[in-house]
Amino acid sequence: MTRPRKLYVKSFGCQMNVYDSHRMADTLAPEGFAETLNAGEADLIILNTCHIREKAAEKVYSELGRVGALKAAAARAGRRLTIAVAGCVAQAEGEEIIRRAPSVDLVVGPQSYHRLPELLARTERKGAVVDTEFPAEDKFDLLKAPSREAIRARGVSAFVTVQEGCDKFCTFCVVPYTRGAEVSRPVMKIIAEVELLAEAGVREITLIGQNVNAYHGQGSDGATWTLGRLLERLADVPGIARLRYTTSHPCDMDASLIAAHRDLPSLMPYLHLPVQTGSDRVLKRMNRRHTRAAYVKTVARLRAAQPRMAFSSDFIVGFPGESEEDFRATLSLVDEVGYASAFSFKYSPRPGTPAADLPSQIPDDVKSERLHRLQAVIDRQQAAFNGQCHGRTFEVLFEKAGRYPGQIVGRSPYLQPVQVMAPRTMIGEIRAVRITEVGPNSLFGDFAGTGLGAGPMLEA
Ligand code: 5AD
Ligand code: SF4
């Protein structure tokens, strides 16, 4: 083991980056790197970046300005600070990053994280290094597992990547280019990882993948397993009380997955199912491969299988050629489905994607106006969903200390933060909580029934 060094990792964008950041830290731990939350004392800074929209990508360069100043200050103090850029901007822009930000020592794409120790050694020997290959070896086999301490420090809810990349090629999206073709991890590797997390105290697992419900991993029986079958198996892992998965494509919501929502009490009745637009014309131009009616039917099948089901979605406004009528179709779809929450974005042309070259790009003021109108509808629906939680009893998984002294905060089945007056020793436990107050960002509650955990009227 070499001299202890400090590592500061900052994640932008999606949950997969959060997961990858953890795995990078785990892989660097045996090299003597201990994580710090203070960039000012770091020997190595990794920015794990997002390329999904222009704004996200540009954030990296402003962050690199700040980090470059830290590097100059460290050099004046006679200390070496290494700067690495990882994630999807690294993959998409490669050497360009070093041209724009010469303080960067290493640019590393998502498929090369297992090579980090070797790549860092190379930067020390010969200066800036760029690795954006898609190597033949499986990085998941070579990335190091987290220590028990690291798992505990990260909390009772954990992400596990089961699938990476995407073969759908929606015309607005960079993911098939930055994360590559769809690859599913083998079932046994996923089970082993979930068991390791459960043994260290994790209670909730969110399976993640860019197109997670397209999962088709190799099972121990030699067969190809669907996500539904994988969830069924993971529901049996001792200690795992809750399962979630994200992000799903409507076309891959197969019968086994819908059955899992009917049959598995630990599978939370909350699904992020992006639709992007309510207009069939725009769905086609986005290459989403389904119609509005097919999406609505999938939602109905899920609700029939699991009546407690609630939904969230992503929406893009101002896709090239989107008319006022198309946009109104999105508003009417939101009304028809009824979401518990949703994310909405202005279309951002991404270099190299087909939609960026389409004629009839929509002016920014029109995009802003539509975004505003859509968000108003979504906000109303979210407030209504939260409002009808008042007086209901939910199971809450407590995750950490709350906003005020004496409070702890957990998540409802629908991912709403729930604040309760309770001792910190209850963190990691699941309790029945009756919702007594609905705030703008959190629910508040007390323990239902006669004693702690006695929740006779659980709804989810
Ligand atoms: N412009 C705007 N939003 C986008 N998304 C993906 N690509 C773009 C883009 N070019 C949104 C989609 C996706 C979410 C992760 O980001 O809604 O579901
Ligand atoms: Fe991007 Fe999702 Fe479409 Fe794949 S399915 S191209 S990740 S938006």
Coordinates of C-alpha atoms and ligand atoms in Angstrom, one line a residue:
M1 CA 0.0 0.0 0.0
T2 CA 1.3 3.4 -1.0
R3 CA 1.1 6.7 1.0
P4 CA -2.6 7.6 1.7
R5 CA -3.9 10.0 -0.8
K6 CA -7.3 11.9 -1.0
L7 CA -9.8 11.4 -3.7
Y8 CA -12.7 13.8 -4.5
V9 CA -15.3 12.6 -6.9
K10 CA -18.1 14.8 -8.2
S11 CA -21.0 13.2 -10.2
F12 CA -23.2 15.0 -12.6
G13 CA -26.3 13.6 -14.4
C14 CA -27.9 10.2 -13.9
Q15 CA -27.9 7.5 -11.3
M16 CA -25.5 5.4 -13.4
N17 CA -22.8 8.1 -12.8
V18 CA -23.4 7.9 -9.1
Y19 CA -23.0 4.1 -9.2
D20 CA -19.9 4.4 -11.5
S21 CA -18.4 7.0 -9.1
H22 CA -18.7 4.6 -6.2
R23 CA -17.1 1.8 -8.3
M24 CA -14.2 4.2 -9.3
A25 CA -13.6 5.0 -5.6
D26 CA -13.8 1.3 -4.7
T27 CA -11.2 0.5 -7.4
L28 CA -8.9 3.3 -6.2
A29 CA -9.2 2.4 -2.5
P30 CA -6.6 -0.5 -2.6
E31 CA -4.3 2.0 -4.4
G32 CA -4.3 4.1 -1.2
F33 CA -7.0 6.7 -2.1
A34 CA -9.4 7.6 0.7
E35 CA -12.5 9.6 -0.3
T36 CA -12.9 13.2 0.8
L37 CA -15.8 15.6 0.5
N38 CA -13.4 18.6 0.4
A39 CA -12.0 19.2 -3.1
G40 CA -9.4 21.6 -1.5
E41 CA -7.5 18.8 0.1
A42 CA -7.7 16.3 -2.8
D43 CA -4.7 14.7 -4.6
L44 CA -7.0 13.4 -7.3
I45 CA -10.3 15.0 -8.5
I46 CA -12.6 13.0 -10.8
L47 CA -15.4 14.8 -12.5
N48 CA -17.9 12.2 -13.7
T49 CA -19.8 14.1 -16.4
C50 CA -23.1 14.1 -18.3
H51 CA -23.6 14.8 -22.0
I52 CA -27.4 14.4 -22.3
R53 CA -28.1 18.1 -22.8
E54 CA -25.9 21.0 -23.8
K55 CA -26.3 22.7 -20.4
A56 CA -25.1 19.6 -18.6
A57 CA -22.1 19.3 -20.8
E58 CA -21.2 23.0 -20.3
K59 CA -21.3 22.6 -16.5
V60 CA -18.2 20.5 -16.8
Y61 CA -16.1 23.4 -18.2
S62 CA -17.2 25.8 -15.5
E63 CA -16.3 23.2 -12.9
L64 CA -12.9 22.6 -14.6
G65 CA -12.2 26.3 -14.3
R66 CA -12.7 26.0 -10.5
V67 CA -10.7 22.8 -10.3
G68 CA -7.9 24.2 -12.4
A69 CA -7.5 27.0 -9.9
L70 CA -7.2 24.4 -7.1
K71 CA -4.5 22.7 -9.2
A72 CA -2.5 25.9 -9.6
A73 CA -2.8 26.6 -5.8
A74 CA -1.7 23.0 -5.0
A75 CA 1.3 23.5 -7.4
R76 CA 2.3 26.7 -5.6
A77 CA 2.2 24.8 -2.3
G78 CA 4.5 22.1 -3.9
R79 CA 1.7 19.5 -4.1
R80 CA 0.6 17.6 -7.2
L81 CA -3.2 17.6 -7.9
T82 CA -4.3 15.2 -10.7
I83 CA -7.5 16.1 -12.5
A84 CA -9.5 13.4 -14.4
V85 CA -12.7 13.8 -16.5
A86 CA -14.8 10.7 -16.7
G87 CA -18.3 10.0 -17.9
C88 CA -20.2 10.8 -21.1
V89 CA -18.5 14.1 -21.9
A90 CA -15.2 12.3 -21.7
Q91 CA -16.5 9.7 -24.1
A92 CA -18.0 12.2 -26.5
E93 CA -15.3 14.9 -26.5
G94 CA -12.1 13.0 -25.8
E95 CA -9.0 15.1 -26.5
E96 CA -11.0 18.2 -27.1
I97 CA -11.4 18.4 -23.3
I98 CA -7.6 18.7 -22.9
R99 CA -7.5 21.4 -25.6
R100 CA -10.2 23.4 -23.9
A101 CA -8.9 22.7 -20.3
P102 CA -5.2 22.1 -20.3
S103 CA -5.2 21.4 -16.5
V104 CA -6.8 18.0 -17.2
D105 CA -4.5 15.1 -16.8
L106 CA -6.8 12.2 -17.7
V107 CA -9.9 11.8 -19.9
V108 CA -11.5 8.4 -19.2
G109 CA -14.6 7.0 -20.9
P110 CA -17.1 4.8 -19.0
Q111 CA -15.9 1.5 -20.4
S112 CA -12.3 2.0 -19.1
Y113 CA -12.9 2.7 -15.4
H114 CA -11.3 -0.6 -14.4
R115 CA -8.0 0.7 -15.9
L116 CA -7.9 3.8 -13.7
P117 CA -4.9 2.7 -11.5
E118 CA -2.8 2.0 -14.6
L119 CA -4.0 5.2 -16.4
L120 CA -3.2 7.4 -13.4
A121 CA 0.3 5.8 -13.3
R122 CA 0.7 6.7 -17.0
T123 CA -0.3 10.3 -16.4
E124 CA 2.5 10.6 -13.8
R125 CA 5.0 9.1 -16.3
K126 CA 4.1 10.9 -19.5
G127 CA 1.5 13.6 -19.0
A128 CA -2.0 13.8 -20.2
V129 CA -3.7 10.6 -21.2
V130 CA -7.0 9.9 -23.1
D131 CA -8.8 6.5 -23.0
T132 CA -12.2 6.4 -24.6
E133 CA -11.9 2.9 -26.0
F134 CA -14.6 0.2 -25.7
P135 CA -12.3 -2.6 -24.5
A136 CA -13.0 -6.3 -25.0
E137 CA -12.7 -7.2 -21.3
D138 CA -15.7 -6.8 -18.9
K139 CA -15.0 -3.8 -16.7
F140 CA -17.5 -5.1 -14.1
D141 CA -15.2 -8.2 -13.5
L142 CA -12.2 -5.9 -13.0
L143 CA -13.7 -3.1 -10.9
K144 CA -13.1 -3.7 -7.2
A145 CA -16.0 -4.5 -4.8
P146 CA -16.8 -1.9 -2.1
S147 CA -15.7 -2.5 1.4
R148 CA -18.3 -3.0 4.2
E149 CA -17.4 0.4 5.5
A150 CA -17.9 2.0 2.1
I151 CA -21.3 0.3 1.7
R152 CA -22.4 1.5 5.1
A153 CA -21.3 5.1 4.5
R154 CA -23.4 5.2 1.3
G155 CA -26.6 4.3 3.1
V156 CA -29.4 1.8 3.1
S157 CA -30.5 2.3 -0.4
A158 CA -28.1 1.3 -3.2
F159 CA -27.9 1.3 -7.0
V160 CA -26.8 -1.8 -8.9
T161 CA -26.1 -1.5 -12.7
V162 CA -27.6 -4.5 -14.5
Q163 CA -27.5 -3.2 -18.0
E164 CA -25.6 -0.5 -19.8
G165 CA -25.9 1.2 -23.2
C166 CA -28.8 1.5 -25.5
D167 CA -29.8 0.1 -28.9
K168 CA -33.0 2.2 -29.3
F169 CA -31.4 5.3 -31.0
C170 CA -34.1 7.8 -30.2
T171 CA -33.1 10.6 -32.6
F172 CA -32.5 13.2 -29.9
C173 CA -30.3 11.1 -27.6
V174 CA -26.5 10.8 -27.2
V175 CA -26.6 7.7 -25.0
P176 CA -26.2 5.0 -27.8
Y177 CA -23.0 6.9 -28.8
T178 CA -21.6 7.6 -25.3
R179 CA -22.5 4.4 -23.6
G180 CA -22.4 2.1 -26.6
A181 CA -24.5 -0.9 -27.5
E182 CA -26.8 -2.6 -24.9
V183 CA -25.0 -5.1 -22.7
S184 CA -26.6 -7.0 -19.8
R185 CA -24.6 -8.3 -16.8
P186 CA -24.9 -12.0 -16.0
V187 CA -27.5 -12.9 -13.4
M188 CA -25.0 -14.6 -11.0
K189 CA -22.8 -11.5 -10.8
I190 CA -25.8 -9.3 -10.0
I191 CA -27.0 -11.7 -7.3
A192 CA -23.6 -11.7 -5.7
E193 CA -23.4 -7.9 -5.7
V194 CA -26.9 -7.6 -4.2
E195 CA -26.0 -10.2 -1.5
L196 CA -22.8 -8.3 -0.6
L197 CA -24.8 -5.1 -0.2
A198 CA -27.6 -6.8 1.8
E199 CA -25.1 -8.4 4.2
A200 CA -23.6 -4.9 4.9
G201 CA -27.1 -3.5 5.7
V202 CA -28.6 -2.3 2.5
R203 CA -32.4 -2.7 2.5
E204 CA -33.3 -1.2 -0.9
I205 CA -31.9 -1.9 -4.3
T206 CA -32.5 0.1 -7.5
L207 CA -31.5 -1.8 -10.6
I208 CA -30.2 0.7 -13.1
G209 CA -29.5 0.7 -16.8
Q210 CA -30.0 3.2 -19.6
N211 CA -32.7 0.9 -21.0
V212 CA -33.1 -1.3 -17.9
N213 CA -36.2 -3.2 -18.9
A214 CA -34.4 -4.4 -22.1
Y215 CA -32.3 -6.5 -19.6
H216 CA -31.5 -10.0 -21.1
G217 CA -28.7 -11.4 -19.0
Q218 CA -27.3 -14.9 -18.9
G219 CA -28.8 -17.0 -16.1
S220 CA -27.1 -19.7 -14.2
D221 CA -29.3 -22.2 -16.0
G222 CA -27.9 -21.0 -19.4
A223 CA -31.2 -19.3 -20.3
T224 CA -31.6 -15.6 -21.0
W225 CA -33.4 -14.0 -18.1
T226 CA -35.7 -11.0 -18.4
L227 CA -35.8 -8.2 -15.9
G228 CA -39.0 -9.6 -14.4
R229 CA -37.3 -12.9 -13.7
L230 CA -34.3 -11.2 -12.2
L231 CA -36.5 -9.1 -9.9
E232 CA -38.3 -12.3 -8.8
R233 CA -35.0 -13.9 -7.8
L234 CA -33.6 -10.8 -6.1
A235 CA -36.8 -10.5 -4.0
D236 CA -35.5 -13.7 -2.3
V237 CA -32.2 -12.2 -1.2
P238 CA -32.4 -12.0 2.7
G239 CA -32.4 -8.4 3.9
I240 CA -33.6 -6.8 0.7
A241 CA -37.0 -5.3 1.5
R242 CA -37.5 -3.0 -1.5
L243 CA -36.7 -3.3 -5.2
R244 CA -36.9 -0.6 -7.9
Y245 CA -35.6 -0.3 -11.4
T246 CA -34.9 2.6 -13.8
T247 CA -35.0 3.8 -16.6
S248 CA -37.5 1.8 -18.7
H249 CA -38.5 2.1 -22.3
P250 CA -42.3 1.6 -22.9
C251 CA -41.7 -1.0 -25.7
D252 CA -39.8 -3.3 -23.3
M253 CA -42.5 -3.5 -20.6
D254 CA -43.0 -7.2 -21.1
A255 CA -45.5 -9.6 -19.5
S256 CA -42.9 -10.9 -17.0
L257 CA -42.2 -7.4 -15.7
I258 CA -45.9 -6.6 -15.4
A259 CA -46.4 -9.9 -13.5
A260 CA -43.6 -8.9 -11.2
H261 CA -45.5 -5.8 -10.2
R262 CA -48.5 -8.0 -9.5
D263 CA -46.6 -10.7 -7.6
L264 CA -43.7 -9.2 -5.7
P265 CA -44.6 -7.2 -2.6
S266 CA -41.0 -5.8 -2.4
L267 CA -41.2 -4.3 -5.9
M268 CA -42.3 -0.7 -5.3
P269 CA -45.4 0.4 -7.1
Y270 CA -43.8 3.4 -8.7
L271 CA -42.4 3.4 -12.2
H272 CA -40.5 5.9 -14.2
L273 CA -41.7 5.4 -17.7
P274 CA -40.6 8.2 -20.0
V275 CA -42.9 8.9 -23.0
Q276 CA -41.2 12.2 -24.1
T277 CA -44.3 13.5 -26.0
G278 CA -48.0 12.8 -26.5
S279 CA -48.0 13.4 -30.2
D280 CA -47.8 10.4 -32.5
R281 CA -46.2 12.5 -35.2
V282 CA -43.4 13.6 -32.9
L283 CA -43.1 10.1 -31.4
K284 CA -42.4 8.8 -34.9
R285 CA -39.8 11.6 -35.6
M286 CA -38.2 10.8 -32.3
N287 CA -38.0 7.1 -33.3
R288 CA -39.6 6.1 -30.1
R289 CA -41.1 3.0 -31.8
H290 CA -44.5 3.1 -30.1
T291 CA -47.7 5.2 -30.4
R292 CA -49.4 7.2 -27.7
A293 CA -52.2 4.6 -27.6
A294 CA -49.6 1.8 -27.0
Y295 CA -48.1 3.8 -24.1
V296 CA -51.5 4.4 -22.5
K297 CA -52.3 0.7 -22.9
T298 CA -49.1 -0.3 -21.1
V299 CA -49.9 2.1 -18.2
A300 CA -53.4 0.6 -18.0
R301 CA -52.0 -3.0 -18.0
L302 CA -49.6 -2.0 -15.1
R303 CA -52.5 -0.4 -13.2
A304 CA -54.6 -3.5 -13.7
A305 CA -51.8 -5.7 -12.4
Q306 CA -51.0 -3.5 -9.5
P307 CA -53.7 -1.0 -8.5
R308 CA -51.4 1.0 -6.2
M309 CA -49.1 1.8 -9.2
A310 CA -48.1 5.5 -9.7
F311 CA -46.0 6.8 -12.6
S312 CA -43.4 9.4 -13.4
S313 CA -42.1 10.3 -16.9
D314 CA -39.7 12.5 -18.9
F315 CA -40.9 15.0 -21.5
I316 CA -39.1 16.9 -24.2
V317 CA -40.7 20.1 -25.5
G318 CA -39.7 21.9 -28.7
F319 CA -38.5 18.8 -30.6
P320 CA -37.8 19.9 -34.2
G321 CA -41.1 20.5 -36.0
E322 CA -43.2 20.3 -32.9
S323 CA -46.4 22.3 -33.6
E324 CA -48.7 23.9 -31.0
E325 CA -51.1 21.0 -31.8
D326 CA -48.4 18.4 -31.1
F327 CA -47.5 20.2 -27.8
R328 CA -51.2 20.2 -26.8
A329 CA -51.2 16.4 -27.4
T330 CA -48.5 16.2 -24.7
L331 CA -50.6 18.2 -22.3
S332 CA -53.6 16.0 -22.9
L333 CA -51.5 12.8 -22.4
V334 CA -50.3 14.2 -19.0
D335 CA -54.0 14.7 -18.2
E336 CA -55.0 11.3 -19.5
V337 CA -52.3 9.3 -17.6
G338 CA -52.1 11.4 -14.4
Y339 CA -48.5 11.4 -13.0
A340 CA -47.2 11.5 -9.5
S341 CA -44.3 13.6 -10.8
A342 CA -42.4 14.2 -14.0
F343 CA -39.3 15.8 -15.5
S344 CA -39.5 18.0 -18.5
F345 CA -36.8 19.5 -20.7
K346 CA -36.4 21.8 -23.6
Y347 CA -35.1 20.0 -26.6
S348 CA -31.3 20.4 -26.8
P349 CA -29.6 19.6 -30.2
R350 CA -26.8 17.2 -29.5
P351 CA -23.9 16.9 -32.0
G352 CA -23.9 13.7 -33.9
T353 CA -27.6 12.8 -33.3
P354 CA -30.1 12.8 -36.2
A355 CA -32.5 15.3 -34.7
A356 CA -29.8 18.0 -34.5
D357 CA -29.8 18.2 -38.3
L358 CA -33.6 18.2 -38.8
P359 CA -35.0 21.4 -40.3
S360 CA -37.6 23.4 -38.4
Q361 CA -35.7 23.7 -35.1
I362 CA -38.0 25.5 -32.6
P363 CA -37.0 28.9 -31.3
D364 CA -35.9 29.1 -27.7
D365 CA -38.7 31.4 -26.6
V366 CA -41.3 29.0 -27.9
K367 CA -39.5 26.1 -26.1
S368 CA -39.5 28.1 -22.9
E369 CA -43.1 29.0 -23.1
R370 CA -44.1 25.4 -23.7
L371 CA -41.9 24.2 -20.9
H372 CA -43.5 26.6 -18.6
R373 CA -47.0 25.5 -19.5
L374 CA -46.1 21.8 -19.2
Q375 CA -44.4 22.3 -15.9
A376 CA -47.5 24.1 -14.5
V377 CA -49.6 21.0 -15.3
I378 CA -47.1 18.6 -13.9
D379 CA -46.7 20.7 -10.7
R380 CA -50.5 20.6 -10.3
Q381 CA -50.6 16.8 -10.7
Q382 CA -47.7 16.3 -8.3
A383 CA -49.4 18.5 -5.7
A384 CA -52.7 16.6 -6.2
F385 CA -50.8 13.3 -5.8
N386 CA -49.1 14.4 -2.6
G387 CA -52.3 15.9 -1.3
Q388 CA -54.2 12.7 -1.6
C389 CA -51.5 11.0 0.6
H390 CA -52.8 13.0 3.6
G391 CA -54.2 10.5 6.2
R392 CA -52.9 7.5 4.4
T393 CA -50.5 5.0 5.9
F394 CA -47.3 4.1 4.1
E395 CA -44.3 2.0 4.8
V396 CA -41.3 4.3 5.0
L397 CA -37.6 3.2 4.7
F398 CA -35.7 5.6 7.0
E399 CA -32.5 6.8 5.3
K400 CA -30.9 9.6 7.3
A401 CA -31.2 12.4 9.9
G402 CA -34.0 14.8 9.0
R403 CA -34.2 18.5 8.5
Y404 CA -34.8 19.4 12.1
P405 CA -33.2 18.0 15.3
G406 CA -35.0 14.8 16.5
Q407 CA -36.3 14.1 12.9
I408 CA -35.3 11.3 10.6
V409 CA -36.3 11.2 7.0
G410 CA -37.1 8.2 4.8
R411 CA -38.9 7.5 1.5
S412 CA -42.4 6.4 0.8
P413 CA -43.0 3.7 -1.8
Y414 CA -43.4 6.6 -4.2
L415 CA -40.0 8.1 -3.4
Q416 CA -41.6 11.0 -1.5
P417 CA -39.4 12.1 1.4
V418 CA -41.2 11.5 4.7
Q419 CA -40.1 13.3 7.9
V420 CA -40.9 11.8 11.3
M421 CA -39.8 12.5 14.8
A422 CA -37.9 9.4 15.7
P423 CA -34.5 8.4 17.1
R424 CA -31.6 8.0 14.6
T425 CA -31.3 4.3 15.7
M426 CA -34.3 3.7 13.4
I427 CA -32.3 4.6 10.3
G428 CA -32.3 1.5 8.1
E429 CA -35.7 0.3 9.4
I430 CA -39.0 0.2 7.5
R431 CA -42.0 1.4 9.5
A432 CA -45.6 2.2 8.9
V433 CA -46.1 5.9 9.0
R434 CA -49.4 7.8 8.9
I435 CA -49.2 11.0 6.8
T436 CA -50.3 14.0 8.9
E437 CA -49.1 16.9 6.8
V438 CA -48.2 17.5 3.2
G439 CA -45.5 20.1 2.5
P440 CA -44.2 21.4 -0.8
N441 CA -41.2 19.1 -0.8
S442 CA -41.8 16.5 1.9
L443 CA -44.5 14.6 3.7
F444 CA -44.7 14.6 7.5
G445 CA -46.0 11.8 9.6
D446 CA -46.2 9.8 12.8
F447 CA -46.1 6.1 13.5
A448 CA -49.3 4.4 12.7
G449 CA -51.3 2.1 14.9
T450 CA -50.7 1.3 18.6
G451 CA -47.0 0.9 18.6
L452 CA -43.9 1.4 16.4
G453 CA -44.3 -0.4 13.2
A454 CA -47.8 -1.6 13.9
G455 CA -49.4 -0.5 10.7
P456 CA -52.7 -2.3 10.1
M457 CA -53.8 -0.4 7.0
L458 CA -50.7 -0.5 4.8
E459 CA -51.4 0.8 1.4
A460 CA -48.1 0.0 -0.3
Ligands
5AD1 N1 -32.7 17.3 -25.3 C1 -33.5 17.4 -24.2 N2 -33.7 16.4 -23.4 C2 -33.1 15.2 -23.6 N3 -33.2 14.0 -23.0 C3 -32.4 13.2 -23.7 N4 -31.8 13.8 -24.7 C4 -32.3 15.0 -24.7 C5 -32.0 16.2 -25.6 N5 -31.2 16.1 -26.6 C6 -34.1 13.8 -21.9 C7 -35.1 12.7 -22.2 C8 -34.6 11.5 -21.4 C9 -33.9 12.2 -20.2 C10 -32.9 11.4 -19.5 O1 -33.3 13.3 -20.8 O2 -36.3 13.1 -21.7 O3 -35.6 10.6 -21.0
SF4_2 FE1 -31.7 7.6 -25.2 FE2 -33.4 6.3 -23.6 FE3 -33.9 6.6 -26.3 FE4 -31.9 4.9 -25.4 S1 -34.2 4.7 -25.1 S2 -31.8 6.4 -27.1 S3 -31.2 6.0 -23.6 S4 -33.8 8.2 -24.7

